[in-house]
Coordinates of C-alpha atoms and ligand atoms in Angstrom, one line a residue:
X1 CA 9.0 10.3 -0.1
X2 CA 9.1 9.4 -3.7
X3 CA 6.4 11.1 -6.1
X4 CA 4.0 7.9 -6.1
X5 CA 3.3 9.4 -2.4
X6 CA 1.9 12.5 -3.8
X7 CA -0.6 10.4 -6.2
X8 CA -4.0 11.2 -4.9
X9 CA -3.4 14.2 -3.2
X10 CA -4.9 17.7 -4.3
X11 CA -2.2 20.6 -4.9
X12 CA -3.8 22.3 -1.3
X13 CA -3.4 18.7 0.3
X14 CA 0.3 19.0 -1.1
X15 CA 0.9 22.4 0.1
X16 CA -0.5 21.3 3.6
X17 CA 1.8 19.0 4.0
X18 CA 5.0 20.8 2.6
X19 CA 4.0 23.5 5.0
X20 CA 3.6 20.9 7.9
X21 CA 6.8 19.7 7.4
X22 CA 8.8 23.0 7.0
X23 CA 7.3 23.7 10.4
X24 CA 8.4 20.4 12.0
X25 CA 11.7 20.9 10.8
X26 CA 12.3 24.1 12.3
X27 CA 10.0 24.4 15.3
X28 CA 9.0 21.2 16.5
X29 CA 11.9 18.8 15.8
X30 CA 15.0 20.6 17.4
X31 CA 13.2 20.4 20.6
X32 CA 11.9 17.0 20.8
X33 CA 14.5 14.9 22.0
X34 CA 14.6 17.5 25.2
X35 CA 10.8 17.1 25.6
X36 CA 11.1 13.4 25.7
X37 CA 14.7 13.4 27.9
X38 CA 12.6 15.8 30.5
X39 CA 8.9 14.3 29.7
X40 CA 7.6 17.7 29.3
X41 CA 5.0 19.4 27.5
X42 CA 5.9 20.6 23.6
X43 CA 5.0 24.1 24.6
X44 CA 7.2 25.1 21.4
X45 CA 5.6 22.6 19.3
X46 CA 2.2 24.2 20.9
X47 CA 2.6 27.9 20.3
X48 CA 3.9 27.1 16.5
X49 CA 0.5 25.0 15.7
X50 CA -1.8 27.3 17.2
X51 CA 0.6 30.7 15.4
X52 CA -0.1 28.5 12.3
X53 CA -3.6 27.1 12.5
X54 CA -2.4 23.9 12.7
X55 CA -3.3 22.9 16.1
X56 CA -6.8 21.8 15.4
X57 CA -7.7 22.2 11.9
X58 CA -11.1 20.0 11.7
X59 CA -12.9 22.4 13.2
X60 CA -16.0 23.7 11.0
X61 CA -15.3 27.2 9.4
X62 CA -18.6 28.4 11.1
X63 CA -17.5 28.1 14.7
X64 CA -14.1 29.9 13.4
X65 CA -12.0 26.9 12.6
X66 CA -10.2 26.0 9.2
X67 CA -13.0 23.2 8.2
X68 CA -9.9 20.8 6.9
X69 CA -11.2 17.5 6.0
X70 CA -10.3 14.5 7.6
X71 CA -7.0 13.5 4.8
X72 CA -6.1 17.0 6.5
X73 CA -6.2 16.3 9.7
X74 CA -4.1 13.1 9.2
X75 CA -1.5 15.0 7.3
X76 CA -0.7 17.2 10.0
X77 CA -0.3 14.5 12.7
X78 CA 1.3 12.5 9.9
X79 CA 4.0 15.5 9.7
X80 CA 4.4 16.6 13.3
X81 CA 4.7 12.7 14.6
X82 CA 7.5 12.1 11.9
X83 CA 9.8 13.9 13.6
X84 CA 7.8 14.6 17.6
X85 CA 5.0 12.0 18.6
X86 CA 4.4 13.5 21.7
X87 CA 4.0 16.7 20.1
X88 CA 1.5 15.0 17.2
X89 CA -0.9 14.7 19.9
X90 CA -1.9 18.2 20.4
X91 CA -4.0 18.1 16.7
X92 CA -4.9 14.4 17.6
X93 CA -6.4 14.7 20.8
X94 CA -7.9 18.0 20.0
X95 CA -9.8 16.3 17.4
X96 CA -10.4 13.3 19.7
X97 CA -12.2 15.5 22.6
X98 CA -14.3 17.7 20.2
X99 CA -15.4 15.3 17.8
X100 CA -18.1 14.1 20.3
X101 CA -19.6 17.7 20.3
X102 CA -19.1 17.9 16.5
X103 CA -20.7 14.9 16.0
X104 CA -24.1 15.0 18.4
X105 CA -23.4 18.5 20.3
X106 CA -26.2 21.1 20.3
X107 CA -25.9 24.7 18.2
X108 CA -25.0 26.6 21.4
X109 CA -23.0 23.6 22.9
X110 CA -20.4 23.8 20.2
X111 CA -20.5 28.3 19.7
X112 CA -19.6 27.7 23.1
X113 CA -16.3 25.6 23.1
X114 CA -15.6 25.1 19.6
X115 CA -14.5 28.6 19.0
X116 CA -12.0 28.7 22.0
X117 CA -10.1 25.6 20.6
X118 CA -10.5 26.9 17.0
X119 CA -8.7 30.2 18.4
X120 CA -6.0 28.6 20.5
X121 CA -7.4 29.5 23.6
X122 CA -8.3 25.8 25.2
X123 CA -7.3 22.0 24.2
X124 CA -9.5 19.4 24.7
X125 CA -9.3 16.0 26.0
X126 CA -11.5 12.6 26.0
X127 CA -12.3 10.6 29.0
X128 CA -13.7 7.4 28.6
X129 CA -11.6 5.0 30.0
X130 CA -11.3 4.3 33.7
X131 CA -9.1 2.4 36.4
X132 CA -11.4 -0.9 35.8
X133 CA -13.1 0.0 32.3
X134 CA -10.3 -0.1 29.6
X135 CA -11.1 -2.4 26.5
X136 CA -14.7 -2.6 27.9
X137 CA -15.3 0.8 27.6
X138 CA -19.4 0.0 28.6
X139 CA -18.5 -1.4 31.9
X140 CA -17.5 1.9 33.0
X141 CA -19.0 3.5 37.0
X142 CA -18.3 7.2 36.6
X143 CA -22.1 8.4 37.9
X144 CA -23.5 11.7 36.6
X145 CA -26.9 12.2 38.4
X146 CA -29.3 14.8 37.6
X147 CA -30.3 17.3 40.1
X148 CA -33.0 19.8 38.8
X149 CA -30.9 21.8 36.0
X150 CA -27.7 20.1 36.7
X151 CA -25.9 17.1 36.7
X152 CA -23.7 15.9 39.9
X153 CA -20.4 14.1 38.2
X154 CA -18.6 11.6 40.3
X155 CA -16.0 9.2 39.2
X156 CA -12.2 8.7 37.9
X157 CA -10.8 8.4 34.5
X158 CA -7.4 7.0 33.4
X159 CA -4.7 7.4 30.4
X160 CA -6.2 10.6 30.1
X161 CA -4.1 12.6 27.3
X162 CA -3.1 16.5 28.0
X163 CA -5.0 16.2 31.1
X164 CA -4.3 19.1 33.0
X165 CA -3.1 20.8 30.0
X166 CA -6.8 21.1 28.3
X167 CA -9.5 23.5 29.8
X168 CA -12.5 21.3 28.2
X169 CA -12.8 17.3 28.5
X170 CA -15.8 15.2 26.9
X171 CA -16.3 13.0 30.2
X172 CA -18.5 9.7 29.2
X173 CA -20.4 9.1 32.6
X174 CA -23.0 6.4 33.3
X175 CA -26.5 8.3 33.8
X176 CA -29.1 5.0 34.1
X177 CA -26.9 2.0 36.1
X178 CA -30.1 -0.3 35.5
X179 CA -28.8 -0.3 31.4
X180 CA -25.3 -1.0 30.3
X181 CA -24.3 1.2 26.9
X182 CA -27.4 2.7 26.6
X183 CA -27.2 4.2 29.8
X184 CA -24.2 6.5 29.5
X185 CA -24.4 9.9 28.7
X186 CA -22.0 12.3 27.3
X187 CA -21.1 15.7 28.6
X188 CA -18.4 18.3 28.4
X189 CA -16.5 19.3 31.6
X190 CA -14.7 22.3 32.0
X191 CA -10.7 22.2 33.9
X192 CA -11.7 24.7 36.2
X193 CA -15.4 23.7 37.5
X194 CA -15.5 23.1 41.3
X195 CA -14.7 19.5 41.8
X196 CA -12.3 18.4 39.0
X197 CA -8.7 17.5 40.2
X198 CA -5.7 15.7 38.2
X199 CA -3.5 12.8 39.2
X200 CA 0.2 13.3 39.0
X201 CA 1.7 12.4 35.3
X202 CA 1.8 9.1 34.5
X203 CA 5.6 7.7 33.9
X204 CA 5.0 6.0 30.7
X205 CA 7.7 4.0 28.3
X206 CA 7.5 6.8 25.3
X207 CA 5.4 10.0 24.2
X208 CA 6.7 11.7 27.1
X209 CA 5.9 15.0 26.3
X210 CA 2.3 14.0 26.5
X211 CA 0.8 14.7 29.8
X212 CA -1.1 11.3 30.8
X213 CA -3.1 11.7 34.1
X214 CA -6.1 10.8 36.1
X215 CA -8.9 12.8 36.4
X216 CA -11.0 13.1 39.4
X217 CA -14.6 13.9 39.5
X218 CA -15.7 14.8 43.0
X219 CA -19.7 16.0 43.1
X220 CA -19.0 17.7 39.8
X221 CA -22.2 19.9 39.2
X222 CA -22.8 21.1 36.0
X223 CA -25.8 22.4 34.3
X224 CA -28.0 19.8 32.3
X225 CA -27.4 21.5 29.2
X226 CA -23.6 20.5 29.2
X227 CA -24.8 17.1 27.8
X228 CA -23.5 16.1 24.8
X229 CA -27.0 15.2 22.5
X230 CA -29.3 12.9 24.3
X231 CA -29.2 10.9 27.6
X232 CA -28.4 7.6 26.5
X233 CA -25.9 8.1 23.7
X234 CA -23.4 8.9 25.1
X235 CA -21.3 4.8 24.4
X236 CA -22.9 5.4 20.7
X237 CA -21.1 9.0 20.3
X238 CA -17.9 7.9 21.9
X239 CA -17.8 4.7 19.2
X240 CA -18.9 6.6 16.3
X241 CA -15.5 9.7 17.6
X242 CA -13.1 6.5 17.4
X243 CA -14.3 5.6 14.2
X244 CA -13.3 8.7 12.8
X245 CA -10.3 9.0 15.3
X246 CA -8.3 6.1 14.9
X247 CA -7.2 7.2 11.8
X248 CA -5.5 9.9 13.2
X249 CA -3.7 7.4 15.0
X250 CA -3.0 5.2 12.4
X251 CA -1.6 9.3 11.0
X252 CA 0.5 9.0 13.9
X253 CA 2.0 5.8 13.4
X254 CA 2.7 6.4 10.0
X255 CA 4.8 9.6 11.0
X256 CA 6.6 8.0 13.2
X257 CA 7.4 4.8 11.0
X258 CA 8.6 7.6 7.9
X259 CA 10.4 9.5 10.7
X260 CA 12.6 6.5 11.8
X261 CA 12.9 4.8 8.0
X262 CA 14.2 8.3 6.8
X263 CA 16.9 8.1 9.3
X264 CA 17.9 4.8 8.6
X265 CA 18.2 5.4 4.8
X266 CA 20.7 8.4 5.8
X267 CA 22.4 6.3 8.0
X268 CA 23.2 3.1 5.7
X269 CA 24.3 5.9 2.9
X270 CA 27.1 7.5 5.6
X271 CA 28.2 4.6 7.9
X272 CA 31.1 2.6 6.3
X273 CA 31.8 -1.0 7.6
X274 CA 34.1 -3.2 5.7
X275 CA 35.3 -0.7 3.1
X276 CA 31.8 0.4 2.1
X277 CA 28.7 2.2 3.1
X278 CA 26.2 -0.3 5.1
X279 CA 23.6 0.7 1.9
X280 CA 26.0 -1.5 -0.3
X281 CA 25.2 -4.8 1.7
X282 CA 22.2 -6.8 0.4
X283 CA 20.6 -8.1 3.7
X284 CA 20.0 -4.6 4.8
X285 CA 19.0 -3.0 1.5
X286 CA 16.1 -5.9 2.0
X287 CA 15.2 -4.6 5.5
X288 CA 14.7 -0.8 4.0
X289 CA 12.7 -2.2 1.3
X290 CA 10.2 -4.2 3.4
X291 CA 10.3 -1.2 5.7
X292 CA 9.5 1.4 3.0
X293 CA 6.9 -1.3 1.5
X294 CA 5.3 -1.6 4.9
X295 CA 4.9 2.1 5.1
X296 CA 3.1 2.4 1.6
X297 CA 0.3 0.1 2.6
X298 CA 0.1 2.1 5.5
X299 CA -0.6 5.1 3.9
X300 CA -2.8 3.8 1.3
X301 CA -4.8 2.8 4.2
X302 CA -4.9 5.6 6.2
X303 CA -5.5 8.1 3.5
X304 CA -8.5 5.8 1.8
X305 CA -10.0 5.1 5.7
X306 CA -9.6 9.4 6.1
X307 CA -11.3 9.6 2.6
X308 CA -14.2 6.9 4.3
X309 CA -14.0 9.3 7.4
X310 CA -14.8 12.7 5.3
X311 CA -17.8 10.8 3.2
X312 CA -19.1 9.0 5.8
X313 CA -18.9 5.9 4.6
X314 CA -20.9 3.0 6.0
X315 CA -17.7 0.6 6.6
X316 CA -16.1 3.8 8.2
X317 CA -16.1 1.4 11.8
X318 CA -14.4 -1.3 9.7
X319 CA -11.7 1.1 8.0
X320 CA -10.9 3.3 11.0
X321 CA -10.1 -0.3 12.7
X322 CA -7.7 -1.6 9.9
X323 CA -5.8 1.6 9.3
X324 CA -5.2 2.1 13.0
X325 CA -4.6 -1.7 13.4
X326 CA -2.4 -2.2 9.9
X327 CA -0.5 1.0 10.3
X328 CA 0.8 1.3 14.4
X329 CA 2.0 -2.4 13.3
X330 CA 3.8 -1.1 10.9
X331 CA 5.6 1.9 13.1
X332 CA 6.4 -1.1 15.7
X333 CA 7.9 -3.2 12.8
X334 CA 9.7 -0.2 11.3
X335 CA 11.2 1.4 14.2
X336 CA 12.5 -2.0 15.5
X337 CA 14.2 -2.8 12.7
X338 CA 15.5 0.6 12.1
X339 CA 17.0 0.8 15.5
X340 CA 18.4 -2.8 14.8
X341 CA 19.9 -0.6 11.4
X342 CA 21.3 1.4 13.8
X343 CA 23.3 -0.8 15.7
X344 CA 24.3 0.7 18.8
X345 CA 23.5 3.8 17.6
X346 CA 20.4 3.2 17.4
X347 CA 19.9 1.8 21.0
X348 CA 21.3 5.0 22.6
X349 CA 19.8 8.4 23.4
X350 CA 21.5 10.2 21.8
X351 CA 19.7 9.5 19.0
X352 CA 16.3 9.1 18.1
X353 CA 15.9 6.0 16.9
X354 CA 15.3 4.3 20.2
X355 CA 12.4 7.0 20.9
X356 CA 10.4 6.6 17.9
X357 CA 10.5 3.3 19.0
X358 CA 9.2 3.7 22.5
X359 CA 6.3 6.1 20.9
X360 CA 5.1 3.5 18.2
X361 CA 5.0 1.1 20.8
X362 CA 1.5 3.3 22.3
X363 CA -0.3 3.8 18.8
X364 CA -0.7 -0.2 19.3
X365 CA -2.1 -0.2 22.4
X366 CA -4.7 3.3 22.7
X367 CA -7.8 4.1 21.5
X368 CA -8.4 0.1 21.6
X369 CA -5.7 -2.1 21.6
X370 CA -5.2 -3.7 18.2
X371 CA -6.7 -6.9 19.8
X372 CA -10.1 -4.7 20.3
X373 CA -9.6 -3.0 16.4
X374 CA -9.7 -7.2 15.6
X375 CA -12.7 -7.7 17.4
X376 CA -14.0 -4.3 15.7
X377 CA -13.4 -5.5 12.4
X378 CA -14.6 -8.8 12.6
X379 CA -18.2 -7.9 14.4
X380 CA -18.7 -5.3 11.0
X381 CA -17.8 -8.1 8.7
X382 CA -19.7 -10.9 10.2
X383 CA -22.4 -8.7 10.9
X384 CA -22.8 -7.5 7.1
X385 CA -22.2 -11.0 6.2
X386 CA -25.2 -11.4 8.3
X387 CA -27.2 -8.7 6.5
X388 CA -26.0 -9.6 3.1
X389 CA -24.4 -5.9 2.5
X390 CA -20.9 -4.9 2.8
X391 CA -21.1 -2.5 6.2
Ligands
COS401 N1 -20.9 3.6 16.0 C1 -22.1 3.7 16.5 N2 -22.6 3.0 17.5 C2 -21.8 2.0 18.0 C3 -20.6 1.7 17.5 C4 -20.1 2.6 16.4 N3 -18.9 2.4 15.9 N4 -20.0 0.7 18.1 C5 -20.9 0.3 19.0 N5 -22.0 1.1 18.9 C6 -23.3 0.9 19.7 C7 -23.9 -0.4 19.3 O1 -24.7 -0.3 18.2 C8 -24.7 -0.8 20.5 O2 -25.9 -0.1 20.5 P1 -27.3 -0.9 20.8 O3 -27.1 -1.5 22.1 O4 -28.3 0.2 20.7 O5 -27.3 -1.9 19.7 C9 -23.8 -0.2 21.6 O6 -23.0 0.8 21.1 C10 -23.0 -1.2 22.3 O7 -22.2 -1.8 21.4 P2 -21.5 -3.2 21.6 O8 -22.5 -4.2 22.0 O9 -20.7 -3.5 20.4 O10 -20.6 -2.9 22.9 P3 -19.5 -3.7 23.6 O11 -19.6 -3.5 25.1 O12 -19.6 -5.2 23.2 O13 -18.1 -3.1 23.2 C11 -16.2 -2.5 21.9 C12 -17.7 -2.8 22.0 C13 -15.3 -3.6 22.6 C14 -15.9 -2.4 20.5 C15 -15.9 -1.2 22.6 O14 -16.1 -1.3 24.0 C16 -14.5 -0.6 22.3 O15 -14.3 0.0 21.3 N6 -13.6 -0.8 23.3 C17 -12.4 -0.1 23.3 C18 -12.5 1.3 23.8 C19 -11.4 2.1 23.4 O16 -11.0 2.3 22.3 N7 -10.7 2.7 24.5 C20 -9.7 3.6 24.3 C21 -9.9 4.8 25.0 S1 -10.0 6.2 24.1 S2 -8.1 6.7 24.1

């Protein structure tokens, strides 16, 4: 990372991230090919986040977390996913399921389950998608009904991350059929409450230390004050969490794109082929260039949507898009072509070139596939166009 990197960070941002990265190195990397190789949990990579308040660092200093900002956030994902994606999402998705109840949750809502993740004590997931709701996130059928002081939860959601492994899940469920968005609700669901059972782990192509299952809601009762701000807005705090979220995914992305080009650079200096290192041949001093270039833009991105995400920008929906969008492009571009630096080396397992590219291949496709960030990005644009101000 060359010193041009550092340019707009503060000196506690800076020592964040040098502390982020110390850890990686000697906690969380040494395990990670064996996490992916057995597609099991990063308990390791876990237990050092949580000894070192890493694990969930937005949460607000009143309900006992560190009340990082978002540039935070994103450069502890950043850190952990450069060398362990799978392991990145522990801070991600613990951001991912709160950030609902940060955003719209009552006083006692978030006393409640914010301190427990703050201390280490529970994750927490998100569960919005479903088997036949994916991109259209509205068309979901998950039911909660009320009944007196309760609601009754019934329904499935899919591509649920560190299901199982989290005690508290924000479950979007639809309370008023008769209206489509504005009829889903929010609410938080707890692992153990009567009713709430997990599909077996998903076998996916990378992040295999990530737990990815179903979870089953089966007459689910919980009390009515488990709801998540009003009935009704439930669609409009899930949109508003991604806004703020997919920049820790474009964090993610970015890791694992600086992971696999920092590999590559140490490879072309060692590897000889025809009498000289591979970093003495022109065509692939080009790829690293366009590879480090790539990255740059990246992080510009990311860091200036994180900076939108702390003030609250109003084109927040159209930055969180493009920095998600822009930069897991980028860790699919960069990991390709470092494996292809690699040569065979970099198609085998026994290195990890091939697994940072099977993990960048996700940060394209969840939280809305790039194809919905387009559609994201264009709506705000056409729509301020529409209103004559930049949204
Ligand atoms: N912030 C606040 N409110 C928002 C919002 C945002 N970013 N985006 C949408 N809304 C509100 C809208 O204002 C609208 O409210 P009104 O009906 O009161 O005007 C409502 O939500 C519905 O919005 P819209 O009409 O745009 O909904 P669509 O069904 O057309 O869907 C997309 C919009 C496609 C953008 C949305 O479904 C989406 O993001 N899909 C991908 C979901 C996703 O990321 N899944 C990954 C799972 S999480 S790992």
């Amino acid at each position: 990372m060359s010193s041009f990197d550092y340019f707009t960070l503060s000196e506690e941002h800076r020592m964040l991230r040098e502390a982020v990265r110390d850890l990686a190195r000697d906690r969380i990397a040494p395990h990670a090919a064996d996490v992916d190789e057995q597609a099991r949990f990063p308990q390791e990579a876990h237990d050092a986040l949580v000894a070192n308040d890493l694990h969930a660092v937005h949460v607000p200093e009143e309900f006992g977390g560190a009340g990082a900002d978002a540039l935070a956030s994103v450069i502890v994902i950043e850190e952990v996913a450069r060398v362990c994606a799978s392991s990145s999402l522990i801070p991600a998705v613990n951001k991912l399921g709160s950030l609902p109840l940060v955003l719209a949750g009552s006083e006692a809502l978030k006393k409640r389950y914010l301190a427990p993740l703050a201390a280490g004590d529970a994750m927490f997931s998100y569960c919005l998608s479903e088997p036949g709701a994916g991109s259209d996130a509205a068309g979901m059928t998950t039911r909660a009904v009320r009944d007196g002081d309760h609601y009754v939860l019934n329904g499935v959601k899919r591509w649920i991350t560190n299901a199982g492994v989290s005690e508290y899940y924000t479950v979007m469920a639809v309370t008023d059929p008769s209206r489509r968005s504005g009829g889903i609700s929010a609410f938080v669901v707890e692992k153990s409450d009567p009713g709430v059972t997990f599909g077996a782990p998903e076998k996916k192509l990378g992040i295999k230390g990530s737990p990815t299952r179903e979870v089953y809601l089966d007459n689910v009762r919980i009390p009515a004050d488990r709801m998540i701000g009003d009935e009704g807005t439930g669609f409009a705090t899930a949109m508003r969490t991604l806004d703020h979220t997919r920049i820790t995914i474009a964090a993610q992305a970015l890791g694992i794109a600086q992971g696999a080009l920092d590999h590559a650079t140490a490879y072309l200096r060692e590897r000889k082929q025809f009498g000289k290192p591979l970093a003495d041949f022109q065509g692939l001093q080009f790829m690293v260039a366009d590879m480090a270039m790539k990255i740059s833009a990246a992080r510009a991105l990311t860091y200036q949507a994180a900076a939108a995400s702390e003030r609250g920008d109003a084109d927040l929906t159209y930055q969180g898009a493009a920095a998600k969008c822009f930069a897991s492009d980028v860790a699919m571009e960069v990991t390709t072509d470092a494996v292809q630096l690699l040569g065979g080396y970099g198609y085998s397992r026994e290195y990890p070139l091939e697994r940072m590219m099977r993990d960048a291949k996700i940060t394209q496709i969840y939280e809305g596939t790039n194809q919905i960030q387009r559609v994201v990005m264009s709506r705000s644009l056409l729509r301020a166009a529409d209103t004559g101000k930049r949204n």
